[in-house]
Amino acid sequence: MKKHIFSVLFLGLTLGSVSAQTTIQLSSDQSAVKISKHVYGHFAEHLGRCVYDGFYVGEANTTIPHTNGVRNDVIAALKELEIPNLRWPGGCFADTYHWKDGIGPKENRPSIVNNWWGGVTEDNSFGTHDFLNMCELLGTEPYLAGNVGSGEVQELADWVQYVNFQGRSPMSDLRRENGREKPWNVKFWGVGNEAWGCGGNMTAEYYTDIYRKYATFMSDWTNTGGLYRIASGANSADYHWTETLMKNLPKSLVKGVALHHYAVIDWSKKGASVEYTDDQYFQTMKSAWFMNELVEKHSAIMDKYDPKKEVALVVDEWGGWYEVEPGTNPGFLYQQNTMRDAMIAGMTLNIFNNHAERVRMANLAQTINVLQAVILTKGEKMIKTPTFHVMEMYKVHQDATLIPLTLASKQWEKNGESIPAVSASASKSKDGKVHLSIVNIDPTAKQDITVNLGQTYKNVSGRILTTKKLRDFNDFDANNRIVPKAFEDAKLKKDLVQLTLPPFSVVVLELN
Ligand code: AHR
């Protein structure tokens, strides 16, 4: 606290006439903390049009250019984001999914009903080989979510053997019969999903015991360098869940404990994705900012049982959740994506970066056509949402070294409540460049910001994402309404940068 006051005073004295509303002080101490690239992960559930008619258009009867049924435009867009990992097949769907239904000749695969999402028929035409081969095309690491809720221990153990075992075994022989010689070496495994809800309505105590059993039989094949087993985590502020897991799970069996939190106004009145009111915008951002408290409180519990931070906090579902677009299937969770979503993305990624020591993996929900998607598709058309552009601007932080910072932000006030208007995070990449991402969520006020960089730099450049109206979005006939543009307004003087952020904008600066 003392250090914080000192830095603000120091800035005031140094700058003389400058009346910055917000000050940011970058630490000049070398940090050893890396922002894991896996914080920039994505999620693809068998839900609505995420997998079918999103990623996968099938190999026959389509005029959409594809590779093994996966849209080429989607592959190119996700490569641009350099997505580090992709979670599949759920979500709630994971605890109803029997992986053996999705292997072998497609015409022989059984159809099932997708009970959680719209009650539609799932023909299992996109299964284990389709997903893992797609991950190879995307250059991303798969994160498989195992069925604990309605599956069997042996079934999950078999899945691990099927995808990972190199030698002769019943499951690796079956994989070969289905056309794949080499194992895929899948490292990331979720042991169930939302065990407190759609994954089985379990208590934390019961799930902990179940986890120990399932994890034990998921054999640790040497070719992955050790399985990275992730326990189904808390629903938002359920601290008892994290405490129970951390107290009772042996470290040899768990590498990550999950957390799910959606930016939602009210689960019974979620509001529209585009025509939201000013109050709804504030309430969404308040719920998004709550992530900061969640990460800190869950981390504090983890610190008690794991002071060396061996177990990661894995936020494997996050993002904004609104009412579906009018006229679409309520079970498909299709929503548009405005600058509000860019604000959620920029702020949340800043929170994750700043807590990189504990938050080492995260997955935005979901990649295509579902919830806070980075991509929307309609027939042959594909658009990149404002969230896509934030992810693309922030990719410079992947695997970079965190630069801790102190931030004194002006508050954004609404109806007697307030949250910080500005959030920021900074990192240094391997090539020595420093990147600073700053978000102003205030819908009407610009922010004058002074950054003390902690050392002298020669050059600054940057990009900005903003638009005319907060509720603007990219649409199928206006694909480039919101795209990043060069930001020329940052003034560098030795170790100080001054800039003004327009309302609802995201800026990423590069310094060298
Ligand atoms: O992402 C949509 C759903 O939200 C997931 O299936 C579930 O895990 C969560 O409740």
Short mmCIF file of C-alpha atoms and ligand atoms in Angstrom, two decimals:
data_model
loop_
_atom_site.label_atom_id
_atom_site.label_comp_id
_atom_site.label_asym_id
_atom_site.label_seq_id
_atom_site.Cartn_x
_atom_site.Cartn_y
_atom_site.Cartn_z
CA MET A 1 0.00 0.00 0.00
CA LYS A 2 2.81 2.38 0.98
CA LYS A 3 4.60 1.60 -2.27
CA HIS A 4 1.41 2.37 -4.18
CA ILE A 5 0.97 5.84 -2.60
CA PHE A 6 4.62 6.55 -3.16
CA SER A 7 4.39 5.75 -6.85
CA VAL A 8 1.34 7.96 -7.38
CA LEU A 9 3.02 10.87 -5.56
CA PHE A 10 6.19 10.34 -7.50
CA LEU A 11 4.32 10.54 -10.79
CA GLY A 12 2.55 13.72 -9.73
CA LEU A 13 5.85 15.41 -8.87
CA THR A 14 7.66 14.27 -11.97
CA LEU A 15 5.00 15.23 -14.46
CA GLY A 16 4.15 18.61 -12.94
CA SER A 17 1.27 19.86 -15.07
CA VAL A 18 -0.06 16.41 -16.04
CA SER A 19 -3.44 15.59 -14.50
CA ALA A 20 -3.65 11.87 -15.16
CA GLN A 21 -6.84 10.24 -13.93
CA THR A 22 -5.21 6.84 -14.00
CA THR A 23 -1.64 5.92 -13.25
CA ILE A 24 0.15 2.68 -13.97
CA GLN A 25 3.54 1.82 -12.53
CA LEU A 26 5.42 -1.09 -14.07
CA SER A 27 7.74 -2.93 -11.73
CA SER A 28 11.42 -2.66 -12.61
CA ASP A 29 12.17 -5.85 -10.69
CA GLN A 30 12.71 -8.88 -12.90
CA SER A 31 9.87 -11.32 -12.36
CA ALA A 32 10.33 -15.03 -12.91
CA VAL A 33 6.66 -15.62 -13.58
CA LYS A 34 5.66 -16.73 -17.05
CA ILE A 35 2.18 -16.06 -18.44
CA SER A 36 1.37 -19.55 -19.67
CA LYS A 37 0.15 -19.56 -23.25
CA HIS A 38 -2.51 -22.01 -22.07
CA VAL A 39 -4.39 -19.11 -20.46
CA TYR A 40 -5.39 -18.26 -24.05
CA GLY A 41 -7.20 -21.58 -24.59
CA HIS A 42 -10.57 -22.22 -26.25
CA PHE A 43 -13.50 -24.58 -25.85
CA ALA A 44 -15.54 -26.58 -28.37
CA GLU A 45 -18.57 -28.43 -27.04
CA HIS A 46 -21.11 -30.52 -28.91
CA LEU A 47 -23.56 -27.71 -28.39
CA GLY A 48 -25.66 -25.90 -30.98
CA ARG A 49 -23.56 -24.94 -33.99
CA CYS A 50 -20.13 -25.01 -32.38
CA VAL A 51 -18.88 -28.35 -33.69
CA TYR A 52 -21.47 -29.25 -36.36
CA ASP A 53 -21.96 -26.33 -38.78
CA GLY A 54 -19.18 -24.45 -36.96
CA PHE A 55 -15.85 -26.26 -37.05
CA TYR A 56 -17.17 -29.24 -38.97
CA VAL A 57 -19.19 -29.17 -42.15
CA GLY A 58 -18.62 -32.81 -43.09
CA GLU A 59 -16.72 -34.29 -45.96
CA ALA A 60 -19.61 -34.65 -48.41
CA ASN A 61 -22.45 -32.42 -49.59
CA THR A 62 -20.80 -29.11 -48.81
CA THR A 63 -19.53 -26.34 -51.04
CA ILE A 64 -17.59 -24.81 -48.14
CA PRO A 65 -13.83 -25.31 -48.60
CA HIS A 66 -12.61 -27.75 -45.94
CA THR A 67 -9.89 -30.15 -44.90
CA ASN A 68 -11.27 -33.49 -43.69
CA GLY A 69 -14.59 -31.73 -43.06
CA VAL A 70 -13.12 -28.85 -41.03
CA ARG A 71 -13.69 -25.39 -42.55
CA ASN A 72 -10.50 -23.92 -44.03
CA ASP A 73 -11.48 -20.34 -43.08
CA VAL A 74 -11.90 -21.43 -39.46
CA ILE A 75 -8.52 -23.19 -39.48
CA ALA A 76 -6.85 -20.04 -40.87
CA ALA A 77 -8.56 -17.75 -38.33
CA LEU A 78 -7.68 -19.92 -35.34
CA LYS A 79 -4.08 -20.23 -36.55
CA GLU A 80 -3.96 -16.44 -36.59
CA LEU A 81 -4.91 -16.52 -32.88
CA GLU A 82 -2.26 -19.18 -32.19
CA ILE A 83 -4.70 -21.01 -29.96
CA PRO A 84 -2.64 -23.06 -27.49
CA ASN A 85 -5.27 -25.62 -26.50
CA LEU A 86 -8.83 -26.66 -27.29
CA ARG A 87 -11.19 -28.28 -24.78
CA TRP A 88 -13.63 -30.94 -26.07
CA PRO A 89 -16.32 -32.47 -26.13
CA GLY A 90 -17.91 -30.49 -23.26
CA GLY A 91 -19.09 -28.98 -20.98
CA CYS A 92 -22.21 -30.73 -19.84
CA PHE A 93 -22.10 -32.87 -22.97
CA ALA A 94 -18.86 -34.50 -21.76
CA ASP A 95 -20.61 -36.34 -18.93
CA THR A 96 -23.07 -37.90 -21.38
CA TYR A 97 -20.47 -38.75 -24.02
CA HIS A 98 -19.32 -42.32 -24.61
CA TRP A 99 -16.24 -42.00 -26.75
CA LYS A 100 -16.54 -45.46 -28.32
CA ASP A 101 -19.70 -44.18 -30.08
CA GLY A 102 -17.49 -41.79 -32.07
CA ILE A 103 -14.84 -44.12 -33.54
CA GLY A 104 -14.78 -46.47 -36.53
CA PRO A 105 -16.65 -46.14 -39.84
CA LYS A 106 -19.04 -43.20 -39.62
CA GLU A 107 -21.96 -45.16 -41.08
CA ASN A 108 -21.73 -47.62 -38.18
CA ARG A 109 -21.69 -45.05 -35.41
CA PRO A 110 -24.81 -44.94 -33.25
CA SER A 111 -26.96 -41.83 -32.96
CA ILE A 112 -27.71 -40.48 -29.52
CA VAL A 113 -29.76 -37.58 -28.16
CA ASN A 114 -27.95 -34.47 -26.96
CA ASN A 115 -29.98 -34.12 -23.78
CA TRP A 116 -28.39 -30.96 -22.48
CA TRP A 117 -28.43 -28.92 -25.65
CA GLY A 118 -31.67 -28.73 -27.56
CA GLY A 119 -32.51 -32.45 -27.50
CA VAL A 120 -31.12 -32.80 -31.02
CA THR A 121 -29.85 -36.02 -32.55
CA GLU A 122 -26.09 -36.44 -32.37
CA ASP A 123 -24.88 -38.80 -35.06
CA ASN A 124 -21.35 -39.06 -33.67
CA SER A 125 -19.85 -38.23 -37.07
CA PHE A 126 -17.34 -35.98 -35.29
CA GLY A 127 -15.46 -38.18 -32.82
CA THR A 128 -12.06 -38.76 -31.26
CA HIS A 129 -10.06 -39.11 -34.51
CA ASP A 130 -11.86 -36.14 -36.09
CA PHE A 131 -11.13 -33.92 -33.08
CA LEU A 132 -7.53 -34.95 -32.47
CA ASN A 133 -6.63 -34.75 -36.17
CA MET A 134 -8.26 -31.30 -36.25
CA CYS A 135 -6.05 -30.22 -33.33
CA GLU A 136 -3.03 -31.27 -35.38
CA LEU A 137 -4.30 -29.13 -38.29
CA LEU A 138 -4.76 -26.19 -35.93
CA GLY A 139 -1.37 -26.71 -34.27
CA THR A 140 -3.06 -26.75 -30.87
CA GLU A 141 -2.98 -29.08 -27.86
CA PRO A 142 -6.14 -31.07 -27.20
CA TYR A 143 -7.77 -30.95 -23.76
CA LEU A 144 -10.15 -33.91 -23.43
CA ALA A 145 -12.94 -33.80 -20.86
CA GLY A 146 -13.70 -37.31 -19.60
CA ASN A 147 -17.11 -38.69 -18.71
CA VAL A 148 -17.34 -39.17 -14.96
CA GLY A 149 -21.06 -38.42 -14.49
CA SER A 150 -22.56 -41.23 -16.59
CA GLY A 151 -19.42 -43.11 -17.61
CA GLU A 152 -17.32 -45.82 -16.04
CA VAL A 153 -13.79 -45.83 -14.67
CA GLN A 154 -12.77 -48.44 -17.25
CA GLU A 155 -14.26 -46.36 -20.08
CA LEU A 156 -12.11 -43.35 -19.25
CA ALA A 157 -9.04 -45.52 -18.65
CA ASP A 158 -9.63 -47.06 -22.09
CA TRP A 159 -9.87 -43.62 -23.73
CA VAL A 160 -6.46 -42.69 -22.34
CA GLN A 161 -5.00 -45.96 -23.60
CA TYR A 162 -6.68 -45.54 -27.01
CA VAL A 163 -5.24 -42.09 -27.71
CA ASN A 164 -1.91 -42.34 -25.88
CA PHE A 165 -0.51 -45.85 -25.78
CA GLN A 166 2.27 -46.56 -28.21
CA GLY A 167 2.75 -50.33 -27.78
CA ARG A 168 0.36 -53.24 -28.30
CA SER A 169 -2.76 -53.19 -26.15
CA PRO A 170 -6.49 -53.78 -26.75
CA MET A 171 -7.18 -50.05 -27.17
CA SER A 172 -4.07 -49.05 -29.14
CA ASP A 173 -4.73 -51.99 -31.50
CA LEU A 174 -8.28 -50.72 -31.98
CA ARG A 175 -6.90 -47.26 -32.77
CA ARG A 176 -4.67 -48.79 -35.44
CA GLU A 177 -7.61 -50.69 -36.89
CA ASN A 178 -9.33 -47.32 -37.19
CA GLY A 179 -6.45 -45.93 -39.21
CA ARG A 180 -4.15 -44.20 -36.75
CA GLU A 181 -0.76 -45.76 -36.10
CA LYS A 182 0.89 -43.18 -33.85
CA PRO A 183 -0.65 -42.11 -30.53
CA TRP A 184 -1.71 -38.46 -30.24
CA ASN A 185 -0.05 -38.07 -26.81
CA VAL A 186 -2.85 -36.08 -25.21
CA LYS A 187 -1.59 -34.39 -22.07
CA PHE A 188 -4.58 -32.41 -20.76
CA TRP A 189 -7.46 -34.42 -19.27
CA GLY A 190 -10.49 -33.12 -17.41
CA VAL A 191 -11.86 -35.61 -14.89
CA GLY A 192 -15.53 -34.76 -15.40
CA ASN A 193 -17.14 -31.34 -15.78
CA GLU A 194 -19.22 -29.30 -13.33
CA ALA A 195 -19.54 -32.31 -11.01
CA TRP A 196 -21.59 -30.03 -8.71
CA GLY A 197 -24.24 -29.63 -11.46
CA CYS A 198 -24.77 -31.20 -14.89
CA GLY A 199 -21.84 -33.56 -14.22
CA GLY A 200 -23.73 -35.45 -11.53
CA ASN A 201 -24.98 -33.03 -8.84
CA MET A 202 -22.32 -34.32 -6.48
CA THR A 203 -21.10 -32.86 -3.22
CA ALA A 204 -17.48 -31.72 -3.10
CA GLU A 205 -16.68 -34.54 -0.69
CA TYR A 206 -18.24 -37.25 -2.89
CA TYR A 207 -16.61 -35.91 -6.06
CA THR A 208 -13.20 -35.81 -4.37
CA ASP A 209 -13.40 -39.54 -3.68
CA ILE A 210 -14.70 -40.27 -7.18
CA TYR A 211 -11.90 -38.15 -8.65
CA ARG A 212 -9.25 -40.13 -6.79
CA LYS A 213 -10.62 -43.36 -8.23
CA TYR A 214 -10.91 -42.16 -11.85
CA ALA A 215 -7.54 -40.41 -11.80
CA THR A 216 -5.81 -43.50 -10.46
CA PHE A 217 -6.84 -45.59 -13.46
CA MET A 218 -6.01 -42.94 -16.05
CA SER A 219 -2.55 -44.35 -16.60
CA ASP A 220 0.35 -42.03 -16.80
CA TRP A 221 1.93 -42.94 -20.15
CA THR A 222 5.48 -41.73 -20.35
CA ASN A 223 5.08 -40.31 -23.86
CA THR A 224 3.11 -37.29 -22.53
CA GLY A 225 5.66 -36.37 -19.86
CA GLY A 226 2.95 -37.16 -17.31
CA LEU A 227 -0.79 -36.67 -17.67
CA TYR A 228 -2.08 -33.24 -16.68
CA ARG A 229 -5.26 -34.25 -14.84
CA ILE A 230 -7.66 -31.42 -14.09
CA ALA A 231 -10.33 -31.72 -11.39
CA SER A 232 -13.79 -30.34 -12.06
CA GLY A 233 -13.78 -27.11 -10.11
CA ALA A 234 -15.96 -24.66 -8.29
CA ASN A 235 -18.96 -22.82 -9.57
CA SER A 236 -17.94 -19.17 -9.13
CA ALA A 237 -17.72 -18.38 -5.41
CA ASP A 238 -18.08 -21.93 -4.07
CA TYR A 239 -14.92 -21.73 -1.96
CA HIS A 240 -15.83 -24.86 -0.03
CA TRP A 241 -15.44 -26.84 -3.28
CA THR A 242 -11.86 -25.66 -3.83
CA GLU A 243 -10.99 -26.16 -0.16
CA THR A 244 -12.29 -29.75 -0.18
CA LEU A 245 -10.39 -30.63 -3.35
CA MET A 246 -7.14 -29.04 -2.23
CA LYS A 247 -7.32 -30.66 1.20
CA ASN A 248 -8.04 -34.17 -0.07
CA LEU A 249 -6.49 -34.66 -3.51
CA PRO A 250 -2.94 -36.07 -3.56
CA LYS A 251 -0.64 -33.91 -5.69
CA SER A 252 0.50 -36.99 -7.58
CA LEU A 253 -3.01 -37.21 -9.07
CA VAL A 254 -3.86 -33.60 -9.86
CA LYS A 255 -2.16 -30.85 -11.83
CA GLY A 256 -5.06 -28.42 -12.10
CA VAL A 257 -8.19 -27.47 -10.23
CA ALA A 258 -10.84 -25.83 -12.38
CA LEU A 259 -13.12 -22.83 -11.86
CA HIS A 260 -16.12 -21.75 -13.96
CA HIS A 261 -17.45 -18.21 -13.94
CA TYR A 262 -19.61 -16.50 -16.55
CA ALA A 263 -20.24 -12.76 -16.77
CA VAL A 264 -24.00 -12.84 -16.40
CA ILE A 265 -26.43 -10.20 -15.18
CA ASP A 266 -28.92 -12.58 -13.60
CA TRP A 267 -29.44 -16.24 -14.61
CA SER A 268 -33.20 -15.67 -14.87
CA LYS A 269 -32.90 -12.37 -16.81
CA LYS A 270 -29.73 -12.45 -18.83
CA GLY A 271 -30.60 -9.61 -21.20
CA ALA A 272 -30.04 -9.32 -24.94
CA SER A 273 -26.63 -9.70 -26.56
CA VAL A 274 -26.94 -6.46 -28.56
CA GLU A 275 -29.84 -4.35 -27.32
CA TYR A 276 -28.73 -4.21 -23.69
CA THR A 277 -29.41 -1.22 -21.47
CA ASP A 278 -26.72 0.92 -19.85
CA ASP A 279 -27.56 -0.70 -16.50
CA GLN A 280 -27.19 -4.16 -18.02
CA TYR A 281 -23.82 -3.17 -19.43
CA PHE A 282 -22.69 -2.11 -15.95
CA GLN A 283 -24.02 -5.31 -14.35
CA THR A 284 -22.24 -7.47 -16.94
CA MET A 285 -18.96 -5.69 -16.37
CA LYS A 286 -19.40 -5.97 -12.60
CA SER A 287 -19.86 -9.73 -12.98
CA ALA A 288 -16.79 -9.89 -15.26
CA TRP A 289 -14.71 -7.88 -12.75
CA PHE A 290 -15.79 -10.32 -10.02
CA MET A 291 -13.35 -12.73 -11.68
CA ASN A 292 -10.57 -10.76 -9.99
CA GLU A 293 -11.96 -11.51 -6.53
CA LEU A 294 -12.67 -15.13 -7.46
CA VAL A 295 -9.14 -15.74 -8.68
CA GLU A 296 -7.67 -14.13 -5.56
CA LYS A 297 -9.89 -15.98 -3.09
CA HIS A 298 -9.61 -19.40 -4.74
CA SER A 299 -5.84 -18.84 -5.02
CA ALA A 300 -5.60 -17.96 -1.32
CA ILE A 301 -7.26 -21.28 -0.47
CA MET A 302 -4.91 -23.12 -2.81
CA ASP A 303 -1.93 -21.33 -1.23
CA LYS A 304 -2.86 -22.84 2.16
CA TYR A 305 -2.50 -26.40 0.86
CA ASP A 306 -0.03 -25.80 -1.94
CA PRO A 307 2.32 -22.94 -1.05
CA LYS A 308 4.71 -23.94 -3.85
CA LYS A 309 1.92 -23.45 -6.41
CA GLU A 310 2.32 -26.89 -7.93
CA VAL A 311 -1.39 -27.13 -8.76
CA ALA A 312 -2.74 -24.67 -11.32
CA LEU A 313 -6.04 -22.83 -11.15
CA VAL A 314 -7.65 -23.64 -14.51
CA VAL A 315 -10.51 -21.32 -15.47
CA ASP A 316 -11.77 -23.67 -18.14
CA GLU A 317 -15.04 -21.84 -18.78
CA TRP A 318 -15.40 -18.07 -18.82
CA GLY A 319 -17.12 -15.39 -20.91
CA GLY A 320 -20.35 -13.41 -21.29
CA TRP A 321 -23.69 -15.23 -21.31
CA TYR A 322 -26.86 -13.53 -22.62
CA GLU A 323 -30.24 -14.52 -24.06
CA VAL A 324 -29.98 -16.29 -27.40
CA GLU A 325 -30.59 -14.32 -30.60
CA PRO A 326 -34.33 -14.01 -31.28
CA GLY A 327 -35.61 -16.84 -33.44
CA THR A 328 -32.74 -19.23 -32.66
CA ASN A 329 -32.96 -22.50 -30.72
CA PRO A 330 -32.78 -21.64 -26.97
CA GLY A 331 -30.70 -24.77 -26.45
CA PHE A 332 -28.06 -23.62 -28.94
CA LEU A 333 -26.79 -20.57 -26.97
CA TYR A 334 -26.13 -18.52 -30.11
CA GLN A 335 -25.46 -14.86 -29.27
CA GLN A 336 -23.99 -11.83 -31.06
CA ASN A 337 -20.80 -10.22 -29.83
CA THR A 338 -20.46 -6.45 -29.34
CA MET A 339 -17.84 -4.16 -27.84
CA ARG A 340 -19.19 -5.26 -24.43
CA ASP A 341 -17.65 -8.65 -25.18
CA ALA A 342 -14.36 -7.04 -26.17
CA MET A 343 -14.40 -5.33 -22.76
CA ILE A 344 -15.03 -8.62 -20.95
CA ALA A 345 -12.23 -10.32 -22.89
CA GLY A 346 -9.67 -7.55 -22.38
CA MET A 347 -10.41 -7.15 -18.68
CA THR A 348 -10.53 -10.90 -17.94
CA LEU A 349 -7.28 -11.62 -19.76
CA ASN A 350 -5.64 -8.79 -17.79
CA ILE A 351 -6.86 -10.45 -14.58
CA PHE A 352 -5.47 -13.83 -15.66
CA ASN A 353 -2.13 -12.33 -16.74
CA ASN A 354 -1.74 -10.53 -13.42
CA HIS A 355 -2.35 -13.80 -11.55
CA ALA A 356 -0.17 -15.88 -13.85
CA GLU A 357 1.62 -17.58 -11.00
CA ARG A 358 -1.52 -19.56 -10.16
CA VAL A 359 -3.79 -19.19 -13.22
CA ARG A 360 -1.95 -21.28 -15.78
CA MET A 361 -4.76 -22.36 -18.07
CA ALA A 362 -8.14 -20.98 -19.15
CA ASN A 363 -10.74 -21.59 -21.86
CA LEU A 364 -13.07 -19.02 -23.32
CA ALA A 365 -16.61 -20.38 -23.81
CA GLN A 366 -16.96 -21.11 -26.70
CA THR A 367 -15.03 -20.91 -29.96
CA ILE A 368 -17.72 -20.79 -32.68
CA ASN A 369 -21.43 -19.82 -32.67
CA VAL A 370 -21.89 -20.44 -28.93
CA LEU A 371 -21.81 -17.87 -26.09
CA GLN A 372 -18.84 -15.45 -26.30
CA ALA A 373 -17.57 -16.84 -29.59
CA VAL A 374 -14.50 -15.61 -31.44
CA ILE A 375 -16.02 -16.79 -34.73
CA LEU A 376 -19.58 -16.76 -36.09
CA THR A 377 -20.61 -18.63 -39.22
CA LYS A 378 -23.61 -18.50 -41.54
CA GLY A 379 -23.46 -20.85 -44.50
CA GLU A 380 -20.31 -19.98 -46.43
CA LYS A 381 -19.76 -16.76 -44.50
CA MET A 382 -17.57 -16.41 -41.43
CA ILE A 383 -16.95 -13.38 -39.23
CA LYS A 384 -14.37 -12.56 -36.61
CA THR A 385 -16.01 -11.02 -33.54
CA PRO A 386 -14.59 -8.17 -31.41
CA THR A 387 -13.56 -10.89 -28.92
CA PHE A 388 -11.48 -12.50 -31.69
CA HIS A 389 -9.62 -9.24 -32.17
CA VAL A 390 -8.86 -8.86 -28.46
CA MET A 391 -7.50 -12.41 -28.38
CA GLU A 392 -5.38 -11.65 -31.42
CA MET A 393 -4.04 -8.38 -29.94
CA TYR A 394 -3.23 -10.11 -26.63
CA LYS A 395 -1.42 -13.12 -28.13
CA VAL A 396 1.86 -11.25 -27.53
CA HIS A 397 1.46 -12.17 -23.84
CA GLN A 398 1.53 -15.92 -24.53
CA ASP A 399 4.52 -17.46 -22.74
CA ALA A 400 5.95 -13.99 -22.04
CA THR A 401 7.36 -12.97 -18.66
CA LEU A 402 4.88 -11.12 -16.48
CA ILE A 403 5.78 -7.56 -15.51
CA PRO A 404 3.87 -6.88 -12.29
CA LEU A 405 2.23 -3.46 -12.16
CA THR A 406 0.50 -1.13 -9.75
CA LEU A 407 -2.64 0.54 -11.05
CA ALA A 408 -4.57 3.48 -9.61
CA SER A 409 -7.71 3.69 -11.72
CA LYS A 410 -10.56 6.12 -11.80
CA GLN A 411 -13.75 4.34 -10.74
CA TRP A 412 -16.72 3.97 -13.09
CA GLU A 413 -19.82 4.70 -11.03
CA LYS A 414 -23.40 3.72 -11.75
CA ASN A 415 -26.42 3.82 -9.47
CA GLY A 416 -24.33 4.04 -6.31
CA GLU A 417 -22.03 1.13 -7.29
CA SER A 418 -18.57 1.36 -8.77
CA ILE A 419 -15.84 -0.71 -10.42
CA PRO A 420 -12.43 0.33 -11.78
CA ALA A 421 -12.71 1.89 -15.24
CA VAL A 422 -9.24 0.77 -16.29
CA SER A 423 -7.49 -2.58 -16.15
CA ALA A 424 -4.02 -3.41 -17.45
CA SER A 425 -1.32 -6.06 -17.64
CA ALA A 426 2.22 -6.13 -19.00
CA SER A 427 4.78 -8.68 -20.11
CA LYS A 428 8.17 -9.02 -21.75
CA SER A 429 8.51 -11.42 -24.65
CA LYS A 430 11.56 -13.51 -25.51
CA ASP A 431 12.76 -10.93 -28.06
CA GLY A 432 12.92 -8.28 -25.30
CA LYS A 433 9.83 -6.33 -26.39
CA VAL A 434 7.47 -5.14 -23.68
CA HIS A 435 3.71 -5.24 -24.21
CA LEU A 436 1.17 -3.39 -22.15
CA SER A 437 -2.55 -4.07 -22.62
CA ILE A 438 -4.97 -1.50 -21.24
CA VAL A 439 -8.78 -1.51 -21.24
CA ASN A 440 -11.19 1.35 -20.53
CA ILE A 441 -14.65 -0.12 -19.88
CA ASP A 442 -16.31 3.22 -19.12
CA PRO A 443 -18.99 3.69 -21.82
CA THR A 444 -18.83 7.50 -21.85
CA ALA A 445 -15.61 8.82 -20.25
CA LYS A 446 -12.20 8.79 -21.87
CA GLN A 447 -9.25 8.06 -19.57
CA ASP A 448 -6.05 10.05 -19.36
CA ILE A 449 -3.39 7.57 -18.37
CA THR A 450 0.21 8.00 -17.32
CA VAL A 451 2.43 4.95 -17.27
CA ASN A 452 5.73 4.88 -15.44
CA LEU A 453 7.63 2.17 -17.29
CA GLY A 454 10.30 1.60 -14.65
CA GLN A 455 13.02 1.96 -17.30
CA THR A 456 13.75 4.00 -20.41
CA TYR A 457 12.52 2.93 -23.86
CA LYS A 458 13.21 4.37 -27.32
CA ASN A 459 10.06 3.50 -29.26
CA VAL A 460 6.39 3.00 -28.64
CA SER A 461 3.75 1.76 -31.07
CA GLY A 462 0.32 0.33 -30.54
CA ARG A 463 -3.04 -0.89 -31.75
CA ILE A 464 -6.52 0.01 -30.58
CA LEU A 465 -9.89 -1.74 -30.78
CA THR A 466 -12.88 0.55 -30.50
CA THR A 467 -15.81 1.74 -32.58
CA LYS A 468 -18.49 4.42 -32.74
CA LYS A 469 -21.12 2.75 -30.59
CA LEU A 470 -20.77 0.37 -27.68
CA ARG A 471 -23.43 -1.90 -29.15
CA ASP A 472 -21.71 -2.16 -32.54
CA PHE A 473 -20.89 -5.66 -33.76
CA ASN A 474 -19.44 -7.33 -36.82
CA ASP A 475 -22.11 -8.82 -38.99
CA PHE A 476 -22.26 -11.05 -42.04
CA ASP A 477 -22.71 -8.01 -44.29
CA ALA A 478 -20.35 -5.77 -42.25
CA ASN A 479 -17.48 -8.05 -41.35
CA ASN A 480 -14.89 -5.35 -40.69
CA ARG A 481 -16.90 -2.80 -38.75
CA ILE A 482 -14.73 -3.50 -35.70
CA VAL A 483 -11.07 -4.26 -36.40
CA PRO A 484 -7.87 -3.19 -34.64
CA LYS A 485 -6.30 0.03 -35.95
CA ALA A 486 -2.95 1.68 -35.39
CA PHE A 487 -2.86 3.72 -32.19
CA GLU A 488 -0.70 6.82 -32.64
CA ASP A 489 -1.61 8.70 -29.48
CA ALA A 490 0.87 7.28 -26.99
CA LYS A 491 3.58 9.83 -26.16
CA LEU A 492 6.84 8.35 -24.89
CA LYS A 493 9.35 10.40 -22.93
CA LYS A 494 12.15 8.24 -21.55
CA ASP A 495 10.48 6.11 -18.89
CA LEU A 496 7.01 7.67 -19.10
CA VAL A 497 4.14 7.09 -21.53
CA GLN A 498 1.04 9.24 -21.67
CA LEU A 499 -2.08 8.28 -23.55
CA THR A 500 -5.79 8.89 -23.65
CA LEU A 501 -8.06 5.89 -24.01
CA PRO A 502 -11.45 6.55 -25.64
CA PRO A 503 -14.55 5.11 -23.95
CA PHE A 504 -14.94 1.31 -24.35
CA SER A 505 -11.57 0.65 -25.94
CA VAL A 506 -8.70 -1.82 -25.73
CA VAL A 507 -5.13 -0.74 -26.49
CA VAL A 508 -2.00 -2.88 -26.68
CA LEU A 509 1.28 -0.94 -26.67
CA GLU A 510 4.66 -2.29 -27.73
CA LEU A 511 7.83 -0.77 -26.27
CA ASN A 512 11.43 -1.36 -27.14
O1 AHR B 1 -20.59 -23.50 -21.90
C1 AHR B 1 -21.91 -23.90 -21.77
C2 AHR B 1 -22.15 -24.74 -20.53
O2 AHR B 1 -21.91 -23.96 -19.39
C3 AHR B 1 -21.23 -25.92 -20.35
O3 AHR B 1 -21.69 -27.04 -21.04
C4 AHR B 1 -21.30 -26.16 -18.87
O4 AHR B 1 -20.11 -26.74 -18.38
C5 AHR B 1 -21.55 -24.77 -18.30
O5 AHR B 1 -22.57 -24.78 -17.38
#
